[in-house]
Coordinates of N, CA and C in Angstrom, one line a residue:
M272 N -27.2 -75.1 62.9 CA -25.7 -74.9 62.9 C -25.6 -74.8 61.3
K273 N -25.9 -75.5 60.7 CA -25.8 -75.5 59.3 C -26.0 -74.0 58.7
S274 N -27.2 -73.5 58.9 CA -28.0 -72.4 58.4 C -26.9 -71.1 59.0
L275 N -26.5 -71.3 60.2 CA -25.4 -70.2 60.6 C -24.0 -70.2 59.9
Y276 N -23.6 -71.6 59.6 CA -22.5 -71.6 58.8 C -22.7 -71.0 57.3
E277 N -23.6 -71.3 56.6 CA -23.8 -70.8 55.6 C -24.3 -69.1 55.2
K278 N -24.8 -68.8 56.2 CA -24.8 -67.1 56.8 C -23.3 -66.6 56.8
F279 N -22.7 -67.1 57.5 CA -21.1 -66.6 57.8 C -20.1 -67.1 56.4
V280 N -20.7 -67.8 55.3 CA -19.9 -67.9 54.2 C -20.5 -66.8 53.5
I281 N -21.7 -66.6 53.1 CA -22.5 -65.9 52.4 C -21.9 -64.2 52.8
L282 N -21.8 -63.8 54.0 CA -21.2 -62.4 54.4 C -19.8 -62.5 54.3
F283 N -19.0 -63.6 54.2 CA -17.8 -63.6 53.8 C -17.2 -63.2 52.4
M284 N -18.4 -63.9 51.6 CA -18.2 -63.6 50.2 C -18.7 -62.1 49.8
F285 N -19.8 -61.6 50.5 CA -19.9 -60.2 50.4 C -19.0 -59.2 50.7
L286 N -18.1 -59.6 51.8 CA -16.7 -58.8 52.3 C -16.0 -58.7 51.1
I287 N -15.6 -59.8 50.6 CA -14.7 -59.9 49.9 C -15.0 -59.2 48.3
L288 N -16.3 -59.3 48.0 CA -16.8 -58.5 46.8 C -16.7 -57.1 47.0
G289 N -17.2 -56.7 48.4 CA -16.9 -55.0 48.6 C -15.6 -54.8 48.5
F290 N -14.8 -55.5 49.1 CA -13.4 -55.1 49.1 C -12.7 -55.0 47.5
T291 N -13.2 -56.0 46.9 CA -12.8 -56.1 45.2 C -13.4 -54.7 44.7
I292 N -14.5 -54.4 45.0 CA -15.3 -53.2 44.1 C -14.2 -52.0 44.5
V293 N -14.3 -51.8 46.0 CA -13.4 -50.9 46.3 C -11.9 -50.6 45.7
L294 N -11.2 -51.6 45.5 CA -10.1 -51.7 45.0 C -9.9 -51.1 43.4
Q295 N -11.2 -51.8 42.6 CA -11.3 -51.6 41.3 C -11.8 -50.2 41.1
F296 N -12.4 -49.4 42.0 CA -12.8 -47.9 42.0 C -11.7 -47.2 42.4
R297 N -10.8 -47.2 42.9 CA -9.7 -46.6 43.4 C -8.7 -46.8 42.2
N298 N -8.6 -48.0 41.9 CA -7.7 -47.8 40.3 C -8.1 -47.2 39.1
D299 N -9.8 -47.1 39.1 CA -10.3 -46.3 37.9 C -10.1 -44.9 38.2
V300 N -10.1 -44.3 39.4 CA -10.0 -42.9 39.9 C -8.8 -42.3 39.5
E301 N -7.5 -43.6 39.8 CA -6.2 -43.1 39.4 C -6.0 -42.7 38.1
D302 N -6.7 -43.5 37.1 CA -6.5 -43.5 36.0 C -7.3 -42.1 35.4
Y303 N -7.9 -41.4 36.0 CA -8.5 -40.1 35.5 C -7.5 -39.0 36.1
S304 N -7.2 -37.8 35.5 CA -6.6 -36.5 35.8 C -7.9 -35.5 36.2
F305 N -7.8 -34.8 37.2 CA -8.8 -33.8 37.1 C -8.4 -32.7 36.6
V306 N -9.0 -31.7 36.0 CA -9.0 -30.8 35.4 C -9.5 -29.5 36.0
S307 N -8.8 -28.3 36.3 CA -9.4 -27.3 36.9 C -9.8 -26.4 36.2
L308 N -10.9 -25.4 36.7 CA -11.8 -24.6 36.0 C -10.7 -23.4 35.1
K309 N -9.6 -23.0 35.8 CA -8.9 -22.3 35.1 C -7.8 -23.1 33.7
T310 N -7.6 -24.3 33.9 CA -7.1 -24.9 32.9 C -8.0 -25.1 31.8
M311 N -9.6 -25.4 32.1 CA -10.6 -25.5 31.1 C -10.6 -24.0 30.3
S312 N -10.5 -23.0 31.2 CA -10.8 -21.5 30.6 C -9.7 -21.4 29.7
D313 N -8.5 -21.9 30.2 CA -7.1 -21.5 29.1 C -7.2 -22.3 27.6
L314 N -7.8 -23.5 28.2 CA -8.1 -24.3 27.1 C -9.3 -23.7 25.9
N315 N -10.1 -23.2 26.3 CA -11.1 -22.7 25.7 C -10.9 -21.2 25.2
G316 N -10.0 -20.7 25.9 CA -9.4 -19.3 25.2 C -8.4 -19.9 23.9
A317 N -7.5 -20.9 24.2 CA -6.8 -21.2 23.0 C -7.7 -21.7 22.0
I318 N -8.7 -22.5 22.2 CA -9.5 -23.0 20.7 C -10.2 -21.9 20.0
N319 N -10.8 -20.6 21.1 CA -11.1 -19.7 20.3 C -10.2 -18.8 19.4
K320 N -8.9 -18.9 20.0 CA -7.8 -18.1 19.4 C -7.7 -18.8 18.0
E321 N -7.4 -20.4 18.0 CA -7.1 -21.0 16.7 C -8.1 -20.8 15.8
R322 N -9.7 -20.7 16.3 CA -10.7 -20.6 15.3 C -10.8 -19.1 14.7
E323 N -10.2 -18.2 15.6 CA -10.1 -16.5 14.9 C -8.9 -16.8 14.0
E324 N -8.0 -17.5 14.1 CA -6.9 -17.4 13.6 C -7.1 -18.4 11.9
I325 N -7.9 -19.1 12.1 CA -8.4 -20.1 10.8 C -9.4 -19.0 10.2
G326 N -10.1 -18.2 10.8 CA -11.3 -17.5 10.0 C -10.2 -16.3 9.5
N327 N -9.2 -15.6 10.1 CA -8.5 -14.9 9.4 C -7.7 -15.6 8.3
L328 N -7.2 -16.7 8.0 CA -6.7 -17.0 7.0 C -7.6 -17.6 6.0
R329 N -8.7 -17.9 6.1 CA -9.8 -18.3 5.3 C -10.3 -16.7 4.5
G330 N -10.1 -15.9 5.4 CA -10.2 -14.5 4.7 C -9.3 -13.9 3.8
L331 N -8.1 -14.1 4.4 CA -6.6 -14.0 3.6 C -6.8 -14.9 2.2
I332 N -7.1 -16.0 2.4 CA -7.2 -16.9 1.0 C -8.5 -16.4 0.2
A333 N -9.2 -15.9 0.6 CA -10.5 -15.6 -0.3 C -10.0 -14.4 -1.0
S334 N -9.1 -13.1 -0.3 CA -8.8 -11.9 -0.9 C -7.6 -12.5 -1.7
Q335 N -6.8 -13.1 -1.3 CA -6.0 -13.5 -2.6 C -6.6 -14.2 -3.8
E336 N -7.4 -15.1 -3.5 CA -8.4 -15.5 -5.1 C -9.1 -14.6 -5.4
N337 N -9.7 -13.8 -5.0 CA -10.2 -12.4 -5.7 C -9.2 -11.8 -6.5
K338 N -8.1 -11.4 -5.8 CA -6.8 -10.7 -6.5 C -6.6 -11.4 -7.7
L339 N -6.2 -12.8 -7.4 CA -5.9 -13.6 -8.8 C -6.9 -13.5 -9.8
K340 N -8.1 -13.5 -9.6 CA -9.1 -13.6 -10.7 C -9.1 -12.0 -11.1
E341 N -9.0 -11.3 -10.3 CA -8.6 -9.8 -11.1 C -7.6 -10.0 -11.9
Y342 N -6.5 -10.3 -11.5 CA -5.2 -10.3 -12.6 C -5.6 -11.0 -13.7
Q343 N -6.2 -12.2 -13.7 CA -6.3 -13.2 -14.7 C -7.7 -12.4 -15.6
R344 N -8.5 -11.5 -15.2 CA -9.4 -10.9 -15.8 C -8.8 -9.8 -16.6
A345 N -7.7 -9.2 -15.9 CA -7.0 -8.1 -16.7 C -6.1 -8.8 -17.9
L346 N -5.6 -9.9 -17.6 CA -4.8 -10.2 -18.7 C -5.7 -10.8 -19.8
E347 N -6.8 -11.2 -19.8 CA -7.6 -11.5 -20.8 C -8.1 -10.5 -21.7
E348 N -8.4 -9.1 -20.7 CA -9.0 -8.4 -21.3 C -8.0 -7.3 -22.0
D349 N -7.0 -7.1 -21.2 CA -6.1 -6.1 -21.7 C -4.9 -6.7 -22.2
G350 N -4.5 -7.7 -21.6 CA -3.1 -8.6 -22.0 C -2.2 -8.0 -21.1
S351 N -2.7 -7.4 -19.8 CA -1.3 -7.0 -18.9 C -2.2 -6.7 -17.7
I352 N -1.6 -6.9 -16.5 CA -1.9 -6.6 -15.2 C -1.3 -5.0 -14.7
K353 N -0.8 -4.3 -15.6 CA -0.4 -2.9 -15.2 C -1.2 -2.0 -14.5
E354 N -2.4 -1.9 -14.8 CA -3.4 -1.2 -14.6 C -3.7 -1.5 -13.0
V355 N -3.9 -2.8 -13.1 CA -4.4 -3.8 -11.6 C -3.2 -3.2 -10.8
L356 N -2.0 -3.3 -10.9 CA -0.9 -3.2 -9.9 C -0.8 -1.3 -9.8
S357 N -1.4 -0.8 -10.8 CA -1.0 0.6 -10.7 C -2.1 1.1 -9.5
N358 N -3.3 0.4 -9.5 CA -4.5 0.7 -8.8 C -4.0 0.4 -7.2
E359 N -3.4 -0.8 -7.0 CA -3.0 -1.3 -5.9 C -1.8 -0.5 -4.9
I360 N -1.0 0.3 -6.1 CA -0.2 1.0 -5.7 C -0.8 2.3 -5.2
N361 N -1.7 2.6 -5.7 CA -2.4 4.0 -5.4 C -3.2 3.9 -3.8
T362 N -4.0 2.5 -3.8 CA -4.4 2.3 -2.4 C -3.4 2.4 -1.4
M363 N -2.5 1.8 -1.6 CA -1.4 1.6 -0.5 C -0.9 3.0 -0.3
K364 N -0.6 3.9 -1.1 CA -0.4 5.3 -1.0 C -1.6 5.8 0.1
L365 N -2.7 5.5 -0.5 CA -4.0 6.3 0.5 C -3.9 5.7 1.6
I366 N -3.7 4.5 2.1 CA -3.7 3.9 3.3 C -2.5 4.7 4.3
S367 N -1.3 4.8 3.5 CA -0.1 5.0 4.3 C 0.1 6.5 4.4
G368 N -0.7 7.1 3.8 CA -0.4 8.7 3.9 C 0.4 9.3 2.8
F369 N 0.8 8.6 1.9 CA 1.5 8.9 0.4 C 0.8 9.7 -0.5
M370 N -0.3 10.3 -0.1 CA -1.2 10.6 -1.3 C -2.0 11.9 -0.7
D371 N -2.1 13.0 -1.4 CA -3.1 13.9 -1.2 C -4.5 13.7 -1.3
V372 N -5.5 14.0 -0.5 CA -6.8 13.6 -0.1 C -7.7 14.4 0.2
E373 N -8.8 14.5 0.0 CA -9.7 15.2 0.2 C -11.5 14.5 0.6
G374 N -12.2 15.4 1.3 CA -13.2 14.8 1.6 C -14.3 15.6 2.7
P375 N -15.3 15.2 3.1 CA -15.9 16.0 4.4 C -15.1 15.9 5.5
G376 N -15.3 17.1 6.2 CA -14.6 17.0 7.7 C -14.7 18.2 8.4
I377 N -13.9 18.5 9.1 CA -13.6 19.6 10.2 C -12.4 20.1 9.9
I378 N -12.4 21.4 10.6 CA -11.1 22.2 10.6 C -11.4 23.1 11.7
I379 N -10.2 23.0 12.5 CA -10.1 23.2 13.9 C -8.9 24.3 14.0
K380 N -8.9 25.4 14.4 CA -7.9 26.8 14.7 C -7.7 26.6 16.4
L381 N -6.7 26.6 17.0 CA -6.1 26.6 18.1 C -5.4 27.8 18.1
S382 N -5.4 28.5 19.5 CA -4.4 29.8 19.5 C -4.7 29.7 21.4
D383 N -3.7 30.7 21.6 CA -3.3 31.0 23.2 C -4.4 31.9 23.7
S384 N -4.8 31.8 25.0 CA -5.8 32.8 25.6 C -5.3 34.2 25.7
E385 N -6.3 35.1 25.4 CA -5.8 36.5 25.3 C -6.2 37.3 26.7
R386 N -7.0 36.3 27.6 CA -7.4 37.3 28.9 C -6.4 37.0 29.8
E387 N -6.8 38.0 30.9 CA -5.7 38.3 32.3 C -5.8 36.9 32.8
L388 N -4.8 36.7 33.6 CA -4.5 35.5 34.4 C -5.4 35.8 35.6
Y389 N -6.1 34.6 36.2 CA -6.7 34.7 37.5 C -6.0 34.2 38.4
E390 N -6.4 34.4 39.7 CA -5.6 34.2 41.0 C -5.3 32.6 40.8
G391 N -4.2 32.7 41.1 CA -3.6 31.0 41.3 C -3.4 30.1 39.9
E392 N -3.7 31.0 38.7 CA -3.1 30.5 37.5 C -1.9 30.6 37.4
R393 N -1.2 30.2 36.3 CA 0.2 30.2 35.5 C 0.1 30.9 34.4
P394 N 1.0 31.5 33.7 CA 1.2 31.9 32.6 C 0.9 30.7 31.6
D395 N 1.3 29.7 31.8 CA 1.3 28.5 31.1 C 0.1 27.8 31.0
D396 N -1.1 28.2 31.7 CA -2.4 27.4 31.9 C -3.2 28.2 30.5
L397 N -2.6 29.3 30.2 CA -3.3 30.0 28.8 C -2.6 29.7 27.7
V398 N -1.8 28.9 27.5 CA -1.0 28.7 26.2 C -1.4 27.2 25.8
V399 N -1.7 27.2 24.5 CA -1.9 25.9 23.8 C -0.7 24.9 24.2
H400 N -0.5 23.5 24.6 CA 0.4 22.6 24.6 C 0.1 21.6 23.9
D401 N 1.4 20.6 23.7 CA 1.3 19.7 22.5 C 0.4 18.5 23.5
G402 N 0.0 18.5 24.5 CA -0.9 17.4 25.3 C -2.5 17.9 24.7
D403 N -2.7 19.6 24.7 CA -4.1 19.7 24.0 C -4.3 19.2 22.7
V404 N -3.2 19.6 22.1 CA -3.3 19.2 20.5 C -3.4 17.7 20.5
L405 N -2.5 16.8 20.9 CA -2.9 15.5 21.2 C -3.9 14.8 21.7
T406 N -4.5 15.5 22.8 CA -6.1 15.0 23.2 C -7.0 15.5 22.4
I407 N -6.9 16.3 21.5 CA -8.2 16.9 20.5 C -8.0 15.9 19.4
L408 N -6.5 15.7 19.0 CA -6.1 14.5 17.5 C -7.2 13.4 18.2
N409 N -6.9 12.7 19.3 CA -7.3 11.7 19.8 C -8.9 11.6 19.9
D410 N -9.8 12.5 20.5 CA -10.8 12.8 20.0 C -11.5 12.7 18.9
L411 N -10.7 13.3 18.1 CA -11.2 13.0 16.6 C -11.1 12.0 16.3
K412 N -10.1 11.0 16.5 CA -10.0 9.6 15.9 C -11.1 8.7 16.5
V413 N -11.4 9.1 17.6 CA -12.3 8.1 18.5 C -13.7 8.6 17.7
A414 N -14.2 9.8 17.1 CA -15.0 10.1 16.6 C -15.3 9.8 15.0
G415 N -14.0 8.8 14.6 CA -14.2 8.5 13.4 C -13.2 9.0 12.4
A416 N -12.5 10.1 12.6 CA -11.5 10.6 11.8 C -10.9 9.5 10.9
E417 N -10.6 9.9 9.8 CA -9.7 8.9 8.7 C -8.6 9.1 8.5
V418 N -8.3 10.8 8.4 CA -7.1 11.3 8.0 C -7.1 12.6 8.9
L419 N -5.8 12.9 9.3 CA -5.7 14.1 10.0 C -4.4 14.9 9.7
S420 N -4.4 16.2 9.9 CA -3.3 17.0 9.7 C -3.1 18.0 11.0
I421 N -1.7 18.6 11.2 CA -1.6 19.6 11.9 C -0.8 20.6 11.1
N422 N -1.3 21.6 10.9 CA -0.6 22.9 10.0 C 0.0 22.4 8.8
G423 N -0.5 21.6 8.0 CA -0.5 21.1 6.6 C 0.3 20.0 6.7
Q424 N 0.7 19.3 8.2 CA 1.6 18.1 8.4 C 0.8 17.0 8.5
R425 N 0.8 16.1 7.6 CA 0.1 14.7 7.8 C 0.2 14.1 9.1
F426 N -0.8 13.7 9.8 CA -0.6 13.1 11.1 C -0.6 11.6 10.8
L427 N 0.7 11.0 11.1 CA 0.6 9.5 11.0 C 0.7 8.8 12.2
N428 N 0.5 7.5 12.3 CA 1.2 6.7 13.7 C 2.5 7.0 14.2
T429 N 3.4 7.4 13.2 CA 4.9 7.5 13.8 C 5.2 9.0 13.7
S430 N 4.2 9.9 13.9 CA 4.4 11.3 14.0 C 4.5 11.6 15.2
E431 N 5.3 12.7 15.7 CA 5.4 12.9 16.9 C 4.9 14.5 17.2
V432 N 4.3 14.9 18.2 CA 3.9 16.4 18.5 C 4.5 16.7 20.0
K433 N 5.3 17.7 19.9 CA 5.9 18.0 21.2 C 6.2 19.5 21.2
C434 N 6.2 20.0 22.3 CA 6.5 21.6 22.4 C 7.9 21.8 22.3
T435 N 8.1 22.8 21.7 CA 9.7 23.3 21.9 C 9.5 24.8 21.9
G436 N 9.4 25.3 23.0 CA 9.2 26.6 23.8 C 8.0 26.9 23.2
P437 N 7.8 27.9 22.6 CA 6.4 28.8 22.2 C 5.9 28.0 20.9
T438 N 6.7 27.1 20.5 CA 6.2 26.2 19.1 C 5.8 24.8 19.4
I439 N 5.4 24.2 18.6 CA 4.8 22.8 18.5 C 5.4 22.0 17.3
T440 N 6.1 21.0 17.6 CA 7.2 20.3 16.4 C 6.2 19.2 16.2
I441 N 6.0 18.9 14.7 CA 5.4 17.9 14.3 C 6.2 17.2 12.9
N442 N 6.3 16.0 12.9 CA 7.3 15.4 11.9 C 8.5 16.3 11.3
N443 N 9.1 16.8 12.8 CA 10.4 17.3 12.7 C 10.0 19.1 12.1
Y444 N 9.3 19.4 11.9 CA 8.9 20.6 11.6 C 8.1 21.5 12.7
S445 N 8.8 22.7 13.0 CA 7.9 23.3 14.0 C 7.0 24.7 13.7
Y446 N 6.0 24.8 14.4 CA 4.9 25.8 13.8 C 4.7 26.8 15.2
G447 N 4.5 27.8 14.9 CA 3.8 28.5 16.1 C 2.3 28.7 16.0
Q448 N 1.7 29.3 17.0 CA 0.2 29.3 16.8 C -0.5 30.2 15.7
P449 N -1.6 30.2 15.2 CA -2.7 29.3 15.6 C -2.0 27.9 15.1
F450 N -2.5 26.7 15.9 CA -2.5 25.6 15.2 C -3.8 24.9 14.4
V451 N -3.6 24.7 13.1 CA -4.9 24.3 12.5 C -5.0 22.8 12.3
I452 N -6.0 22.2 12.8 CA -6.0 20.6 12.7 C -7.2 20.4 11.8
R453 N -7.0 19.7 10.5 CA -8.0 19.2 9.5 C -8.0 17.7 9.8
A454 N -9.4 17.2 9.7 CA -9.9 15.8 9.9 C -10.6 15.8 9.0
I455 N -10.6 14.5 8.2 CA -11.7 13.9 7.2 C -12.4 12.9 8.1
G456 N -13.8 13.0 7.7 CA -14.8 12.0 8.5 C -16.2 12.5 8.4
D457 N -17.2 12.2 9.3 CA -18.2 12.3 9.0 C -18.4 13.8 9.9
P458 N -18.7 15.0 9.2 CA -18.6 16.4 9.8 C -19.3 16.5 11.0
Q459 N -20.8 16.0 11.0 CA -21.5 16.2 12.3 C -20.9 15.5 13.6
T460 N -20.6 14.0 13.4 CA -19.9 13.3 14.6 C -18.5 14.2 14.8
L461 N -17.6 14.7 13.9 CA -16.6 15.1 14.3 C -16.6 16.4 15.2
D462 N -17.7 17.4 14.7 CA -18.2 18.6 15.2 C -18.6 18.4 16.8
A463 N -19.4 17.3 16.8 CA -19.8 16.9 18.1 C -18.6 16.6 19.1
A464 N -17.7 15.8 18.7 CA -16.4 15.7 19.5 C -15.8 16.9 20.0
I465 N -15.9 18.0 19.1 CA -15.3 19.3 19.7 C -16.4 20.2 20.7
K466 N -17.4 20.0 20.3 CA -18.3 20.9 21.0 C -19.4 20.4 21.8
A467 N -19.4 19.1 22.1 CA -19.9 18.4 23.0 C -19.8 19.2 24.7
P468 N -20.8 19.2 25.4 CA -20.5 19.7 26.8 C -19.5 19.2 27.5
D469 N -19.2 18.0 27.4 CA -18.1 17.2 28.0 C -16.9 17.2 27.2
S470 N -16.5 17.8 26.2 CA -15.3 17.6 25.3 C -14.3 18.4 26.0
Y471 N -13.1 17.8 25.7 CA -12.0 18.4 26.1 C -12.0 20.2 25.3
A472 N -12.0 20.1 24.3 CA -11.9 21.2 23.5 C -12.8 22.2 24.3
L473 N -14.1 22.1 24.5 CA -14.9 23.1 25.1 C -14.4 23.5 26.5
G474 N -13.9 22.2 27.2 CA -13.2 22.7 28.6 C -12.1 23.8 28.3
L475 N -11.2 23.6 27.2 CA -10.1 24.5 27.1 C -10.8 26.0 26.9
T476 N -11.9 26.3 26.4 CA -12.2 27.5 25.9 C -13.0 27.9 27.4
E477 N -13.7 27.2 28.2 CA -14.6 27.7 29.2 C -13.6 27.7 30.6
I478 N -12.7 26.8 30.6 CA -12.0 27.1 31.6 C -10.5 27.7 31.7
Y479 N -9.9 27.8 30.5 CA -8.7 28.6 30.5 C -8.7 30.0 29.3
G480 N -9.9 29.9 28.7 CA -10.2 31.1 27.7 C -9.5 30.7 26.6
L481 N -8.7 29.5 25.9 CA -8.0 29.1 24.9 C -8.9 29.6 23.8
N482 N -8.6 29.9 22.7 CA -9.5 30.0 21.7 C -9.3 28.9 20.8
V483 N -10.7 28.3 20.4 CA -11.0 26.8 19.9 C -12.2 27.3 18.6
E484 N -11.8 27.6 17.7 CA -12.7 27.8 16.5 C -12.6 26.8 15.7
S485 N -14.0 26.3 15.2 CA -14.1 25.2 14.4 C -15.4 25.3 13.5
Y486 N -15.2 24.7 12.1 CA -16.5 24.9 11.3 C -16.2 23.5 10.3
T487 N -17.3 23.1 10.1 CA -17.1 21.9 9.0 C -17.3 22.3 7.8
S488 N -17.0 21.1 6.9 CA -16.8 21.4 5.3 C -17.1 20.3 4.6
D489 N -17.6 20.3 3.4 CA -17.5 19.1 2.6 C -16.4 18.9 1.8
K490 N -15.4 19.7 1.6 CA -14.3 19.5 1.0 C -12.9 19.8 1.9
V491 N -12.6 18.8 2.9 CA -11.4 19.3 3.6 C -10.1 18.8 2.6
R492 N -9.3 19.3 2.4 CA -8.0 18.8 1.8 C -6.9 18.8 2.8
I493 N -6.3 17.4 2.6 CA -5.1 17.2 3.3 C -4.0 16.8 2.4
S494 N -2.9 17.4 3.0 CA -1.5 16.9 1.8 C -0.9 15.5 2.4
K495 N -0.3 15.0 1.4 CA 0.3 13.7 1.8 C 1.6 14.1 2.6
Y496 N 2.3 12.9 3.3 CA 3.2 13.1 4.0 C 4.4 13.2 3.3
R497 N 5.4 14.2 3.6 CA 6.5 14.4 3.0 C 7.7 14.0 3.6
G498 N 7.7 13.3 4.3 CA 9.2 12.6 4.9 C 9.0 11.1 4.5
D499 N 10.2 10.6 5.3 CA 10.7 9.1 5.0 C 10.1 8.3 6.2
I500 N 9.7 7.1 6.0 CA 9.5 6.4 7.2 C 10.6 5.3 7.2
A501 N 11.3 5.2 8.3 CA 12.4 4.2 8.6 C 12.2 3.5 9.7
F502 N 11.8 2.3 9.7 CA 11.7 1.3 11.0 C 12.9 0.8 11.5
K503 N 13.4 0.8 12.8 CA 14.9 0.7 13.0 C 14.6 -0.8 13.7
Y504 N 13.5 -1.3 14.3 CA 13.5 -2.4 15.3 C 12.5 -3.4 14.9
I505 N 11.5 -3.0 14.0 CA 10.4 -4.0 13.7 C 10.9 -4.6 12.5
K506 N 10.4 -6.2 12.5 CA 10.6 -6.8 11.2 C 9.6 -7.7 11.2
P507 N 9.5 -8.3 9.8 CA 8.3 -9.6 9.7 C 8.5 -10.6 10.8
M508 N 7.5 -11.2 11.3 CA 7.8 -12.3 12.3 C 8.0 -13.7 11.1
E509 N 9.1 -14.4 11.7 CA 9.4 -15.6 11.3 C 8.2 -16.4 10.7
G510 N 8.3 -16.9 9.4 CA 7.2 -17.8 9.4 C 6.0 -17.4 8.6
E511 N 5.9 -15.9 8.9 CA 4.7 -15.4 8.2 C 4.7 -15.1 6.7

């Protein structure tokens, strides 16, 4: 009888212990918040973005430190930083398009087709359009063109190219055919962008008979942008 009583007491104690463990486990689980895979991905993206920003800031700091050293060196050697500032201004002019430049590259001449219309074609199919010029410009940019011009007009990010009747307008100046595109970059790569079997320019010639002439040169000259650039909407971000 005593043995049965002891077994009952031990069983009861184990039940109490098990119940206590379950309650404690539930309390511990409630203290944790589960994180979804999307949240983890978003956090990882935010961390990578911050790391990239830190890297950019470090690069900017290093650049400014080098510029400060250059100023100090100029002051010690010449007593003035005028030449250094002049070089910086010329660099900005070069980048922004306000300087005449030259270098190796390619010259392309586009003009309307001279053949007869095929059945089903329209007269517009045999004419050079603004879309044709823009596509070729983009192909050249993809091929590494550093500077571009159309009929002597410097092509910038703010430049417009649009059809106005039989002419094309760029930088508010209108030109008739032929349309001459100049590009500075690696001549062989630029030439391949125009003459490759699947290139847009070659398609204009083979399908519509448009005249596309091109040749590379060791010295392509491109004039500076002759207009003004005025931004109406953009402004520096606050805190930058």
